[in-house]
Coordinates of C-alpha atoms and ligand atoms in Angstrom, one line a residue:
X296 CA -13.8 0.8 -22.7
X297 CA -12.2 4.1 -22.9
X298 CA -10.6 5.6 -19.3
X299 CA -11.8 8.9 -19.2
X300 CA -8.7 10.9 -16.9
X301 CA -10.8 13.4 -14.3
X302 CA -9.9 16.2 -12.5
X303 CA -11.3 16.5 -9.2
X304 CA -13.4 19.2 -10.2
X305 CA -17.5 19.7 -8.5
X306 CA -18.9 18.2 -11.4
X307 CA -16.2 15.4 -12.1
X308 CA -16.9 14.3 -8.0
X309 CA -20.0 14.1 -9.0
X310 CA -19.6 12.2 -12.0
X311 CA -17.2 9.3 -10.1
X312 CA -19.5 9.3 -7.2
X313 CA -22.7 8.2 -9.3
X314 CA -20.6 5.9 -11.7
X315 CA -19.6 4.4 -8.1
X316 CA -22.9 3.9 -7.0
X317 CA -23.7 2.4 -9.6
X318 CA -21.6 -0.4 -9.6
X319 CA -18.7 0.8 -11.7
X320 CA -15.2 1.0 -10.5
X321 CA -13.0 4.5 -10.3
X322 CA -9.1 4.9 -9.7
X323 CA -9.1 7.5 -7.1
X324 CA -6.0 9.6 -5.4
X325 CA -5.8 8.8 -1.2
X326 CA -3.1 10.2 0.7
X327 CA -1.4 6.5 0.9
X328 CA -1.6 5.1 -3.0
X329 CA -4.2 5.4 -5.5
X330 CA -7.1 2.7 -4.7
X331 CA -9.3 1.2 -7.2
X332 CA -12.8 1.6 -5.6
X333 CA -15.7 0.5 -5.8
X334 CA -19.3 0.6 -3.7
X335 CA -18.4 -1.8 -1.0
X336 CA -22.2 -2.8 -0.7
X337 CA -22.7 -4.4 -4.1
X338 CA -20.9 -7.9 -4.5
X339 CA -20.8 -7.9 -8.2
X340 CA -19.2 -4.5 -8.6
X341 CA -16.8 -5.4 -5.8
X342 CA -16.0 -8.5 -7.9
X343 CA -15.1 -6.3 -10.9
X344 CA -11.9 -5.2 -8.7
X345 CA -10.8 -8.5 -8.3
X346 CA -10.9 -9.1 -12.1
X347 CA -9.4 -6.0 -13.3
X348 CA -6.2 -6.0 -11.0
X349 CA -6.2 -10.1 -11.4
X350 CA -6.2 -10.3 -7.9
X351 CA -6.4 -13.5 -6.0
X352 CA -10.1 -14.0 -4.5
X353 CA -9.1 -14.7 -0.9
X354 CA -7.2 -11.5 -0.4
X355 CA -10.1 -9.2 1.0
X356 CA -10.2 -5.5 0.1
X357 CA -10.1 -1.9 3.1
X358 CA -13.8 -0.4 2.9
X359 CA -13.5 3.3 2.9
X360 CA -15.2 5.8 4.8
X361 CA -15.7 9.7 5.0
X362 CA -17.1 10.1 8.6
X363 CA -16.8 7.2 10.9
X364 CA -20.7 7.5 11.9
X365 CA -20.8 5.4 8.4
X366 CA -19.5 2.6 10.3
X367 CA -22.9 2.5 12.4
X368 CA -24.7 3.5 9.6
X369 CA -23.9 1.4 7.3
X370 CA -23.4 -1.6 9.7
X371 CA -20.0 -2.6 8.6
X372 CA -18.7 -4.1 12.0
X373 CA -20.4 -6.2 14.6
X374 CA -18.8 -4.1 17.4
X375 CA -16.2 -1.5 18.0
X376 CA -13.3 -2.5 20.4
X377 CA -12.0 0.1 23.1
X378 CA -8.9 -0.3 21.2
X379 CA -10.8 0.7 18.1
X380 CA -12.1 3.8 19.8
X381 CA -8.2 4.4 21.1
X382 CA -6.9 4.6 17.8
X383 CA -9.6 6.4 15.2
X384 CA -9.6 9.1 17.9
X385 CA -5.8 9.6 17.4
X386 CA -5.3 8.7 13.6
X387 CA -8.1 9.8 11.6
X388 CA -8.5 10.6 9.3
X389 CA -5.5 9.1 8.1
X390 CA -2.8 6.1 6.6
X391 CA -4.3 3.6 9.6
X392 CA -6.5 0.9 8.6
X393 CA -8.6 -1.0 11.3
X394 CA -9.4 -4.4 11.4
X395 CA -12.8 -5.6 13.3
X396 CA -15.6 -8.0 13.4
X397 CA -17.5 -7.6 10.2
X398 CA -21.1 -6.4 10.1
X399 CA -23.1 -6.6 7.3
X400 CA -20.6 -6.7 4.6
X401 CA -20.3 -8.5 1.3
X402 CA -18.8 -11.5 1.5
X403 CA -16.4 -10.6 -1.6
X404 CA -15.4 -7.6 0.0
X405 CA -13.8 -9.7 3.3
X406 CA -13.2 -12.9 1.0
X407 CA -14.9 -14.9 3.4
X408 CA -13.5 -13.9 6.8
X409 CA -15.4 -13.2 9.8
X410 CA -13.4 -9.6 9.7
X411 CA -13.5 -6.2 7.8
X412 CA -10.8 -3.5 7.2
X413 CA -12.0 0.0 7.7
X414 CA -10.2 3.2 7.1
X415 CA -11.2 6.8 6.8
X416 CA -8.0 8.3 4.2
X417 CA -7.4 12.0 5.0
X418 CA -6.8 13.5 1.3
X419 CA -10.1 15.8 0.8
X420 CA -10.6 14.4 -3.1
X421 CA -11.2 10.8 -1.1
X422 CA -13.1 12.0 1.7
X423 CA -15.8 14.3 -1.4
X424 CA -15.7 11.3 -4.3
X425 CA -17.1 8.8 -0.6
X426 CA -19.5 11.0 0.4
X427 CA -20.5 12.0 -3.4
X428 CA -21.1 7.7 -3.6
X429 CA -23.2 7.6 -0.6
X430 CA -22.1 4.7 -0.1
X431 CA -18.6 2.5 1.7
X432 CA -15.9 2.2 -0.6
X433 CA -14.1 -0.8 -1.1
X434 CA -10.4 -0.3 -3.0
X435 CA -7.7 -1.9 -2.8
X436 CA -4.3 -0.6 -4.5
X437 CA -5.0 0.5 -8.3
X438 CA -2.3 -1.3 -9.7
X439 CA -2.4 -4.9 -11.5
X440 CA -2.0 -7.3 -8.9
X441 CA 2.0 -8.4 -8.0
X442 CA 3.0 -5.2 -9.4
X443 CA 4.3 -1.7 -7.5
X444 CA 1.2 -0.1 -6.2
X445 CA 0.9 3.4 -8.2
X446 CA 0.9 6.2 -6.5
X447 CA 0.2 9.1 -9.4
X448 CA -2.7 8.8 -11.7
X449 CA -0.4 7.9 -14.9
X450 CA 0.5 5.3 -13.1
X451 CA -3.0 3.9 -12.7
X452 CA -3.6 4.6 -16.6
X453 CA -0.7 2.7 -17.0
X454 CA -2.5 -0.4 -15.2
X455 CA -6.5 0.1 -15.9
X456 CA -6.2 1.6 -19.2
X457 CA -9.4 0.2 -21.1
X458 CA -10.4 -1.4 -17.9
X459 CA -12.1 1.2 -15.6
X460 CA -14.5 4.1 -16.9
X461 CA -12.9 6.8 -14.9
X462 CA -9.5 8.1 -12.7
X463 CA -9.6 11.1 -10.4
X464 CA -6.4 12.5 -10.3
X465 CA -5.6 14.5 -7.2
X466 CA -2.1 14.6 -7.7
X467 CA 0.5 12.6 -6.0
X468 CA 0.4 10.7 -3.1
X469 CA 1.9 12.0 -0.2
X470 CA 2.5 9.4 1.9
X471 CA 3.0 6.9 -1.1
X472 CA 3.0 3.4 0.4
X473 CA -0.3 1.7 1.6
X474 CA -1.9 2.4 4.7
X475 CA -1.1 0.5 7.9
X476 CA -3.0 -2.4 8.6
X477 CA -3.7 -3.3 12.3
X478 CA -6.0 -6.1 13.7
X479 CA -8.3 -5.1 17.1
X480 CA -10.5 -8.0 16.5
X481 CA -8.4 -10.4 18.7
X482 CA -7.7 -10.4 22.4
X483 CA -4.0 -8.2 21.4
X484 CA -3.7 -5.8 19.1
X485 CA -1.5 -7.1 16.0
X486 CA 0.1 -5.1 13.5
X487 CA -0.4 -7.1 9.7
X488 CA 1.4 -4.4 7.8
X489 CA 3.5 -1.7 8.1
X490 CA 2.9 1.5 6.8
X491 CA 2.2 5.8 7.4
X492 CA 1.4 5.1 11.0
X493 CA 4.5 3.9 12.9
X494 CA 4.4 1.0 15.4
X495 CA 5.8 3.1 18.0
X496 CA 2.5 5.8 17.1
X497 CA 0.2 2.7 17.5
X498 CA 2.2 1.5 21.1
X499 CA 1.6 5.6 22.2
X500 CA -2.4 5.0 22.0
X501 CA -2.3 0.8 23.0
X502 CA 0.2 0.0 24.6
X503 CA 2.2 -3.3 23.8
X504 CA 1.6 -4.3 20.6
X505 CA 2.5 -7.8 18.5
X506 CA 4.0 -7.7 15.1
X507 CA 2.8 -10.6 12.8
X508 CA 5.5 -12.6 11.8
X509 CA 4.9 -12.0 8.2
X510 CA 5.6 -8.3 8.4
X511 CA 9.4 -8.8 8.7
X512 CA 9.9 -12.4 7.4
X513 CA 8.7 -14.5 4.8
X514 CA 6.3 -16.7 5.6
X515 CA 7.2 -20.6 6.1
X516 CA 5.7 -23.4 3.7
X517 CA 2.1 -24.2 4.8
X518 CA 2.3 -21.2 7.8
X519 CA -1.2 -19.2 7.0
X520 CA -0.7 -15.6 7.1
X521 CA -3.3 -13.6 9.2
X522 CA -3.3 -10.9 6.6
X523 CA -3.6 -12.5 3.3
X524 CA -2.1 -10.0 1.4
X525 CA 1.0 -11.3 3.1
X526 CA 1.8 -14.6 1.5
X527 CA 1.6 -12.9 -2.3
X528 CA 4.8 -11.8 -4.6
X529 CA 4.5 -8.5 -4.3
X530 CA 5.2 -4.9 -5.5
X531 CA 7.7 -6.5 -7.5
X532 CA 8.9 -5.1 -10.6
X533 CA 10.6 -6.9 -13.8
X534 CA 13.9 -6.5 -12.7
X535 CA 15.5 -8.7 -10.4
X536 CA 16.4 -7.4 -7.2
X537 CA 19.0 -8.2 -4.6
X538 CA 18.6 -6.0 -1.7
X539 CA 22.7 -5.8 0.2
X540 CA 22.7 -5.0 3.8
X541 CA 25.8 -3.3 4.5
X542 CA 28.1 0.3 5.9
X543 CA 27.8 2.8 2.5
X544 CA 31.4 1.9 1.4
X545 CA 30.2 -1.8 1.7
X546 CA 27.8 -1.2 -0.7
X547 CA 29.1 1.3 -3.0
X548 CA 32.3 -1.1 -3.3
X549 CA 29.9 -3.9 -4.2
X550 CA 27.9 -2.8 -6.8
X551 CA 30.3 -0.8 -8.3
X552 CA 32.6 -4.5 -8.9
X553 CA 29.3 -5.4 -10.7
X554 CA 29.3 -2.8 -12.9
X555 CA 29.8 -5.6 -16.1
X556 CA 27.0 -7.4 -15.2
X557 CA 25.5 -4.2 -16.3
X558 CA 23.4 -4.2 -12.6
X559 CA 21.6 -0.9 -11.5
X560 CA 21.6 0.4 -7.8
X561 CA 18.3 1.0 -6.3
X562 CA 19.9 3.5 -4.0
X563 CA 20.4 6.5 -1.1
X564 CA 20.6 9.8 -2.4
X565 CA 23.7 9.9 -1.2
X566 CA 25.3 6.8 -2.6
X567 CA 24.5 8.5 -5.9
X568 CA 28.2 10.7 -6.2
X569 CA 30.2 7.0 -6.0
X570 CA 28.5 4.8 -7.8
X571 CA 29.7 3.9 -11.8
X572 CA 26.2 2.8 -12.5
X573 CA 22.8 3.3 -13.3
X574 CA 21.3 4.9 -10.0
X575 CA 17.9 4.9 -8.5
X576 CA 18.0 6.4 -5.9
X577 CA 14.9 5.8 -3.3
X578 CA 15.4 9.0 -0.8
X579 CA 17.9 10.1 1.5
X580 CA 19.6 7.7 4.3
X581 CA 17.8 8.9 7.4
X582 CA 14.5 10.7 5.6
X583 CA 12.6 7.5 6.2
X584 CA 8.9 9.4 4.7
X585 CA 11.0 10.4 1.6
X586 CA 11.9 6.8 1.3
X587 CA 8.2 6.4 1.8
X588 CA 7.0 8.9 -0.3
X589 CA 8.9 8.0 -3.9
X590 CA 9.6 3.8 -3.7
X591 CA 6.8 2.9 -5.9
X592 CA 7.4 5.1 -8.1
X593 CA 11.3 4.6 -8.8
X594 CA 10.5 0.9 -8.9
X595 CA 8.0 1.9 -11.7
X596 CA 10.8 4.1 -13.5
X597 CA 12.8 0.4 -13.4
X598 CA 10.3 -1.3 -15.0
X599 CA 9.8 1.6 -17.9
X600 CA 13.7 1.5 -18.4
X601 CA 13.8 -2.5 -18.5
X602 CA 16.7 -2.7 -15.9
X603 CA 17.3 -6.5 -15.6
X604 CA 19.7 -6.7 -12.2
X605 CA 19.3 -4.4 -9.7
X606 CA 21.1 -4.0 -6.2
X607 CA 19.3 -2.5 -3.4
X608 CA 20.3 -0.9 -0.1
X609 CA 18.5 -2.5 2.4
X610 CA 16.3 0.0 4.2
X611 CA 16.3 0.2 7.5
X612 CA 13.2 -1.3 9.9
X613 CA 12.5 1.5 12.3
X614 CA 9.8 4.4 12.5
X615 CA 7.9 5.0 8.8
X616 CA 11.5 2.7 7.5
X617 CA 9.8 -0.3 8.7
X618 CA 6.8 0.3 5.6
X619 CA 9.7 1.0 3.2
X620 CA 11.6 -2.5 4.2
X621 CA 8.4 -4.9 4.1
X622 CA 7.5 -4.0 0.6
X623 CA 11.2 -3.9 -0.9
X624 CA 11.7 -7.3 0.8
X625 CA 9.2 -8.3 -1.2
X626 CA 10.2 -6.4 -4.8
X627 CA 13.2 -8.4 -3.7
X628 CA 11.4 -11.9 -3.6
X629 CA 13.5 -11.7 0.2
X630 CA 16.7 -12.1 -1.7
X631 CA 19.1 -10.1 1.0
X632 CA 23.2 -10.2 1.1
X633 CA 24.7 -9.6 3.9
X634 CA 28.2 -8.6 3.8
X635 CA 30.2 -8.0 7.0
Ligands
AMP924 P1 -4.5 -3.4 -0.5 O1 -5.9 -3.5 -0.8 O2 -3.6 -3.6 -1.7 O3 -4.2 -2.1 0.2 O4 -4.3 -4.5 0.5 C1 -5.2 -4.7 1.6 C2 -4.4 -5.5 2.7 O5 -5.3 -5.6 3.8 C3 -4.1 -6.9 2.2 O6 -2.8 -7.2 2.7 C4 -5.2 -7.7 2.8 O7 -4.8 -9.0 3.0 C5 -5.4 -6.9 4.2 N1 -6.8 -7.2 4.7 C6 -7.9 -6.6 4.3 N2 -9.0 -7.1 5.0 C7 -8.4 -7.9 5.9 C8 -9.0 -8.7 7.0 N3 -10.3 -8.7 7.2 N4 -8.1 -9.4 7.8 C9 -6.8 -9.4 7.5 N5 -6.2 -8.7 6.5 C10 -7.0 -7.9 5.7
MG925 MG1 -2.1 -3.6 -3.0

């Protein structure tokens, strides 16, 4: 199949919107990452995701929305919590994805659970290619499963060349990691993952909130994750990654005394001036939505360059930081030095 590159023209919205209903799948630009979409209604085409990205089955996918009156419409949740109410009235449209009891959706969509993740995205190429569907999205991350999530449309040719009909491309992705994922179907609200919408946002509209264990840690043997996407190798590039947690000189000293190994530094701008090696630097130190903003993306560069050892700075876990560290943890297969 050839993958026809679109830009997010009237008649090219139109164009992804019927191939959508239709059953086929679409890359298309959000304001988090690019998604690979398709109409969340129709089991077999929602199937198609899991086999282009290679995807495991029981990780179920975010429907997508463009007005939240589709979530009564289309009868995608059983109920709306308070909670719920609370946080679409403050976030969206936007990065915030909200977990409930499921209506009547697809089991391939929820892989089985007895819950659905809704969002509404913000970026206005999203918000016309849903409503030109007229129908729920479903879309997970556009990227081949394990892999960094793209967040430009190259980088979703890249993944789905020869595998999807179409890619919107609405530029890049401001916020550029996925959205945050938080759970209102239990008694307590419980953040699953970390992302554009800080913990300390979602405690302003809820109160006291709990932080799965999995967001910050890896998970134990045998410990089920209540977000499945949790327990995967993730966002993980070719190289191999060891993230160093450490004051700058700390970590300039110690990369730099690896320089014969031929290692890389996934970086701070700042780190950039001392360093005698291959930099990739991820943002500056305290610019947490920079760090945000351009992590897939120099992970990508990685890959493309073949770096084989890399040595991280550990990002920090507060604020929009907190998204930045759960997915390099990850990249890094939780391979962390300390040094004192
Ligand atoms: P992605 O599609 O790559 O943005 O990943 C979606 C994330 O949301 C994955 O980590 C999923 O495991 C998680 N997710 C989706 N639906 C649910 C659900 N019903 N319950 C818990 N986690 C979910
Ligand atoms: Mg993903």
């Amino acid at each position: 199949m050839e993958t026809k590159v679109l830009l997010p023209t009237k008649e090219n919205i139109a164009k992804a919107g019927e191939a959508l209903f239709n059953g086929q799948l679409v890359g298309i630009p959000t304001e988090t990452v690019y998604g690979l979409a398709a109409n969340a209604l129709d089991g077999e085409a929602v199937k198609s995701i899991f086999a282009a990205k290679g995807r495991p089955a029981d990780n179920p996918l975010i429907v997508h929305i463009s007005d939240i009156s589709q979530i009564e419409r289309f009868h995608l949740v059983s109920e709306i919590p308070e909670a719920a109410e609370k946080l679409m009235a403050a976030y969206w449209p936007g990065p915030l994805t909200i977990i409930m009891k499921k209506g009547d959706v697809p089991s391939e969509v929820t892989a089985g659970l007895d819950t659905v993740a809704v969002r509404f995205p913000s970026h206005p190429v999203t918000k016309k290619i849903i409503t030109a569907a007229n129908c729920p999205l479903a879309a997970p991350s556009a990227n081949t499963s394990g892999k960094p999530s793209p967040t430009t449309a190259e980088h979703v040719f890249h993944d789905m060349n020869g595998k999807i009909p179409y890619i919107v491309d609405g530029g890049a992705c401001e916020v550029g990691v996925e959205s945050t994922v938080i759970t209102v179907a239990g008694d307590v609200p419980v953040l699953l993952r970390p992302g554009g919408i800080t913990p300390e946002q979602l405690e302003a509209v809820l109160g006291h909130i709990e932080i799965a264990d999995a967001v910050l840690n890896q998970l134990k043997e045998g410990e089920t994750a209540a977000s499945p996407g949790m327990k995967y190798k993730h966002y993980a590039p070719s190289a191999k990654i060891t993230l160093i947690k450490s004051s700058d000189e700390k970590y300039i000293e110690y990369v730099n005394a690896h320089k014969d190994e031929g290692a890389a530094a996934l970086c701070y701008d700042e780190d950039v001036p001392f360093l005698s090696v291959k930099t990739y630097p991820y943002g500056a130190k305290n610019d947490y939505e920079s760090q945000a903003n351009r992590i897939f993306d120099v992970l990508r560069q990685m890959d493309d360059d073949g770096a084989g050892i890399v040595y991280g700075r550990c990002p920090d876990t507060n604020g929009t930081a907190m998204a930045v560290y759960n997915r390099l943890i990850r990249a890094a297969g939780f391979e962390v030095i300390e040094l004192a």
